Amino acid sequence: MRRRRRLGVRRARAARALSMTRGAAKSSLPREALEIIAQRFRALGDATRLALLQALFDGDRTVQELCALTGSSQANASKHLALLLERGLVTRRRDGLFVRYGIADTTLKRLCHLVCGSLAEHHESLRASLPS
């Protein structure tokens, strides 16, 4: 129960910090908002978590479905999903005996496509510059 309360307090502070920054687009972000952003990027810095998110881009899924799609064990997938949930990147809802996860932040898909597209362009330019 304490952990839920702490997470709730942390999320409330995070929401306040981020909402303050939306109005001030040209000013620099407060330190607290930068910390939240850094935590989200750290959460994205793992191939297993990226694979789980990629599988969720097509819709909500159970842990078992995510394990089948990503090749992760249930324990490993659950651990990574808990971190993604804590960082506000995924949602969780009970569906009978199962728990379904989904994407919480709609900008996440655009961010991933932007990064993947940039990587593909970079890879293609490197291939083009190499002698055949």
PDB file of C-alpha atoms in Angstrom:
ATOM      1  CA  MET A   1       0.000   0.000   0.000  1.00  0.00           C
ATOM      2  CA  ARG A   2       2.870   2.387   0.811  1.00  0.00           C
ATOM      3  CA  ARG A   3       4.444   1.762  -2.569  1.00  0.00           C
ATOM      4  CA  ARG A   4       1.188   2.647  -4.336  1.00  0.00           C
ATOM      5  CA  ARG A   5       0.950   5.863  -2.339  1.00  0.00           C
ATOM      6  CA  ARG A   6       4.566   6.770  -3.146  1.00  0.00           C
ATOM      7  CA  LEU A   7       3.991   6.076  -6.836  1.00  0.00           C
ATOM      8  CA  GLY A   8       0.829   8.178  -6.728  1.00  0.00           C
ATOM      9  CA  VAL A   9       2.689  11.088  -5.111  1.00  0.00           C
ATOM     10  CA  ARG A  10       5.549  10.762  -7.594  1.00  0.00           C
ATOM     11  CA  ARG A  11       3.153  10.688 -10.541  1.00  0.00           C
ATOM     12  CA  ALA A  12       1.267  13.712  -9.230  1.00  0.00           C
ATOM     13  CA  ARG A  13       4.524  15.667  -8.916  1.00  0.00           C
ATOM     14  CA  ALA A  14       5.563  14.525 -12.368  1.00  0.00           C
ATOM     15  CA  ALA A  15       2.253  15.597 -13.878  1.00  0.00           C
ATOM     16  CA  ARG A  16       2.551  19.043 -12.250  1.00  0.00           C
ATOM     17  CA  ALA A  17       6.122  19.473 -13.487  1.00  0.00           C
ATOM     18  CA  LEU A  18       5.238  18.446 -17.013  1.00  0.00           C
ATOM     19  CA  SER A  19       2.077  20.553 -17.138  1.00  0.00           C
ATOM     20  CA  MET A  20       4.112  23.589 -16.102  1.00  0.00           C
ATOM     21  CA  THR A  21       6.406  23.012 -19.072  1.00  0.00           C
ATOM     22  CA  ARG A  22       3.681  22.768 -21.709  1.00  0.00           C
ATOM     23  CA  GLY A  23       2.801  26.431 -21.404  1.00  0.00           C
ATOM     24  CA  ALA A  24       6.417  27.562 -21.543  1.00  0.00           C
ATOM     25  CA  ALA A  25       7.615  25.978 -24.767  1.00  0.00           C
ATOM     26  CA  LYS A  26      10.634  28.272 -25.253  1.00  0.00           C
ATOM     27  CA  SER A  27      11.895  28.220 -21.660  1.00  0.00           C
ATOM     28  CA  SER A  28      14.036  25.394 -20.368  1.00  0.00           C
ATOM     29  CA  LEU A  29      12.412  22.520 -18.521  1.00  0.00           C
ATOM     30  CA  PRO A  30      12.574  22.365 -14.719  1.00  0.00           C
ATOM     31  CA  ARG A  31      15.023  19.855 -13.275  1.00  0.00           C
ATOM     32  CA  GLU A  32      12.187  17.614 -12.015  1.00  0.00           C
ATOM     33  CA  ALA A  33      10.707  17.389 -15.531  1.00  0.00           C
ATOM     34  CA  LEU A  34      14.146  16.576 -16.982  1.00  0.00           C
ATOM     35  CA  GLU A  35      14.522  13.763 -14.435  1.00  0.00           C
ATOM     36  CA  ILE A  36      11.174  12.285 -15.499  1.00  0.00           C
ATOM     37  CA  ILE A  37      12.179  12.444 -19.149  1.00  0.00           C
ATOM     38  CA  ALA A  38      15.547  10.838 -18.373  1.00  0.00           C
ATOM     39  CA  GLN A  39      13.788   8.014 -16.498  1.00  0.00           C
ATOM     40  CA  ARG A  40      11.547   7.386 -19.497  1.00  0.00           C
ATOM     41  CA  PHE A  41      14.501   7.269 -21.870  1.00  0.00           C
ATOM     42  CA  ARG A  42      16.329   4.882 -19.517  1.00  0.00           C
ATOM     43  CA  ALA A  43      13.236   2.670 -19.554  1.00  0.00           C
ATOM     44  CA  LEU A  44      13.456   2.635 -23.362  1.00  0.00           C
ATOM     45  CA  GLY A  45      17.126   1.673 -23.224  1.00  0.00           C
ATOM     46  CA  ASP A  46      16.565  -2.079 -23.116  1.00  0.00           C
ATOM     47  CA  ALA A  47      15.952  -4.347 -26.122  1.00  0.00           C
ATOM     48  CA  THR A  48      13.458  -6.549 -24.251  1.00  0.00           C
ATOM     49  CA  ARG A  49      11.367  -3.560 -23.202  1.00  0.00           C
ATOM     50  CA  LEU A  50      11.465  -2.197 -26.748  1.00  0.00           C
ATOM     51  CA  ALA A  51      10.289  -5.563 -28.079  1.00  0.00           C
ATOM     52  CA  LEU A  52       7.421  -5.594 -25.573  1.00  0.00           C
ATOM     53  CA  LEU A  53       6.409  -2.059 -26.565  1.00  0.00           C
ATOM     54  CA  GLN A  54       6.651  -2.934 -30.249  1.00  0.00           C
ATOM     55  CA  ALA A  55       4.270  -5.850 -29.678  1.00  0.00           C
ATOM     56  CA  LEU A  56       1.867  -3.518 -27.865  1.00  0.00           C
ATOM     57  CA  PHE A  57       1.734  -1.052 -30.767  1.00  0.00           C
ATOM     58  CA  ASP A  58      -0.789  -3.390 -32.438  1.00  0.00           C
ATOM     59  CA  GLY A  59      -3.092  -3.365 -29.407  1.00  0.00           C
ATOM     60  CA  ASP A  60      -3.497  -4.504 -25.815  1.00  0.00           C
ATOM     61  CA  ARG A  61      -2.069  -7.921 -24.983  1.00  0.00           C
ATOM     62  CA  THR A  62      -1.728 -10.315 -22.073  1.00  0.00           C
ATOM     63  CA  VAL A  63       1.646 -11.248 -20.635  1.00  0.00           C
ATOM     64  CA  GLN A  64       1.321 -14.701 -22.215  1.00  0.00           C
ATOM     65  CA  GLU A  65       0.717 -13.168 -25.658  1.00  0.00           C
ATOM     66  CA  LEU A  66       3.673 -10.817 -25.203  1.00  0.00           C
ATOM     67  CA  CYS A  67       5.898 -13.743 -24.192  1.00  0.00           C
ATOM     68  CA  ALA A  68       4.915 -15.670 -27.319  1.00  0.00           C
ATOM     69  CA  LEU A  69       5.597 -12.654 -29.546  1.00  0.00           C
ATOM     70  CA  THR A  70       8.908 -11.613 -27.989  1.00  0.00           C
ATOM     71  CA  GLY A  71      10.373 -14.934 -26.855  1.00  0.00           C
ATOM     72  CA  SER A  72      10.687 -13.680 -23.263  1.00  0.00           C
ATOM     73  CA  SER A  73       9.943 -15.774 -20.228  1.00  0.00           C
ATOM     74  CA  GLN A  74       6.890 -14.788 -18.211  1.00  0.00           C
ATOM     75  CA  ALA A  75       9.005 -13.703 -15.238  1.00  0.00           C
ATOM     76  CA  ASN A  76      11.267 -11.567 -17.431  1.00  0.00           C
ATOM     77  CA  ALA A  77       8.385  -9.973 -19.331  1.00  0.00           C
ATOM     78  CA  SER A  78       6.525  -9.222 -16.101  1.00  0.00           C
ATOM     79  CA  LYS A  79       9.591  -7.567 -14.602  1.00  0.00           C
ATOM     80  CA  HIS A  80      10.046  -5.327 -17.646  1.00  0.00           C
ATOM     81  CA  LEU A  81       6.331  -4.536 -17.880  1.00  0.00           C
ATOM     82  CA  ALA A  82       6.326  -3.479 -14.210  1.00  0.00           C
ATOM     83  CA  LEU A  83       9.107  -0.991 -14.913  1.00  0.00           C
ATOM     84  CA  LEU A  84       7.325   0.329 -18.024  1.00  0.00           C
ATOM     85  CA  LEU A  85       4.147   0.697 -15.976  1.00  0.00           C
ATOM     86  CA  GLU A  86       5.991   2.558 -13.220  1.00  0.00           C
ATOM     87  CA  ARG A  87       7.449   4.954 -15.799  1.00  0.00           C
ATOM     88  CA  GLY A  88       4.001   5.642 -17.247  1.00  0.00           C
ATOM     89  CA  LEU A  89       4.704   4.080 -20.636  1.00  0.00           C
ATOM     90  CA  VAL A  90       2.151   1.250 -20.441  1.00  0.00           C
ATOM     91  CA  THR A  91      -1.252   0.709 -18.859  1.00  0.00           C
ATOM     92  CA  ARG A  92      -2.501  -2.382 -17.082  1.00  0.00           C
ATOM     93  CA  ARG A  93      -6.061  -3.628 -16.636  1.00  0.00           C
ATOM     94  CA  ARG A  94      -7.543  -6.839 -15.333  1.00  0.00           C
ATOM     95  CA  ASP A  95      -9.528  -8.873 -17.870  1.00  0.00           C
ATOM     96  CA  GLY A  96     -10.976 -11.891 -16.049  1.00  0.00           C
ATOM     97  CA  LEU A  97      -8.083 -14.119 -15.049  1.00  0.00           C
ATOM     98  CA  PHE A  98      -5.627 -12.196 -17.207  1.00  0.00           C
ATOM     99  CA  VAL A  99      -3.936  -8.817 -17.072  1.00  0.00           C
ATOM    100  CA  ARG A 100      -3.826  -6.834 -20.289  1.00  0.00           C
ATOM    101  CA  TYR A 101      -1.136  -4.283 -21.035  1.00  0.00           C
ATOM    102  CA  GLY A 102      -1.391  -1.431 -23.486  1.00  0.00           C
ATOM    103  CA  ILE A 103       0.451   1.692 -24.567  1.00  0.00           C
ATOM    104  CA  ALA A 104      -0.187   4.588 -22.172  1.00  0.00           C
ATOM    105  CA  ASP A 105       1.495   7.367 -24.127  1.00  0.00           C
ATOM    106  CA  THR A 106       0.411   7.703 -27.745  1.00  0.00           C
ATOM    107  CA  THR A 107       3.535   9.676 -28.645  1.00  0.00           C
ATOM    108  CA  LEU A 108       5.637   6.607 -27.857  1.00  0.00           C
ATOM    109  CA  LYS A 109       4.838   4.950 -31.181  1.00  0.00           C
ATOM    110  CA  ARG A 110       5.822   8.102 -33.094  1.00  0.00           C
ATOM    111  CA  LEU A 111       9.053   8.359 -31.113  1.00  0.00           C
ATOM    112  CA  CYS A 112       9.971   4.747 -31.872  1.00  0.00           C
ATOM    113  CA  HIS A 113       9.191   5.164 -35.560  1.00  0.00           C
ATOM    114  CA  LEU A 114      11.243   8.357 -35.664  1.00  0.00           C
ATOM    115  CA  VAL A 115      14.265   6.689 -34.073  1.00  0.00           C
ATOM    116  CA  CYS A 116      13.925   3.505 -36.167  1.00  0.00           C
ATOM    117  CA  GLY A 117      13.482   5.561 -39.344  1.00  0.00           C
ATOM    118  CA  SER A 118      16.565   7.605 -38.537  1.00  0.00           C
ATOM    119  CA  LEU A 119      18.545   4.429 -37.920  1.00  0.00           C
ATOM    120  CA  ALA A 120      17.359   2.927 -41.222  1.00  0.00           C
ATOM    121  CA  GLU A 121      18.352   6.100 -43.107  1.00  0.00           C
ATOM    122  CA  HIS A 122      21.772   6.105 -41.448  1.00  0.00           C
ATOM    123  CA  HIS A 123      22.275   2.421 -42.245  1.00  0.00           C
ATOM    124  CA  GLU A 124      21.245   2.972 -45.880  1.00  0.00           C
ATOM    125  CA  SER A 125      23.617   5.924 -46.297  1.00  0.00           C
ATOM    126  CA  LEU A 126      26.475   3.811 -44.919  1.00  0.00           C
ATOM    127  CA  ARG A 127      25.642   0.987 -47.336  1.00  0.00           C
ATOM    128  CA  ALA A 128      25.512   3.428 -50.254  1.00  0.00           C
ATOM    129  CA  SER A 129      28.943   4.833 -49.404  1.00  0.00           C
ATOM    130  CA  LEU A 130      30.624   1.414 -49.349  1.00  0.00           C
ATOM    131  CA  PRO A 131      32.111   0.060 -52.572  1.00  0.00           C
ATOM    132  CA  SER A 132      30.049  -2.738 -54.107  1.00  0.00           C
TER     133      SER A 132
END
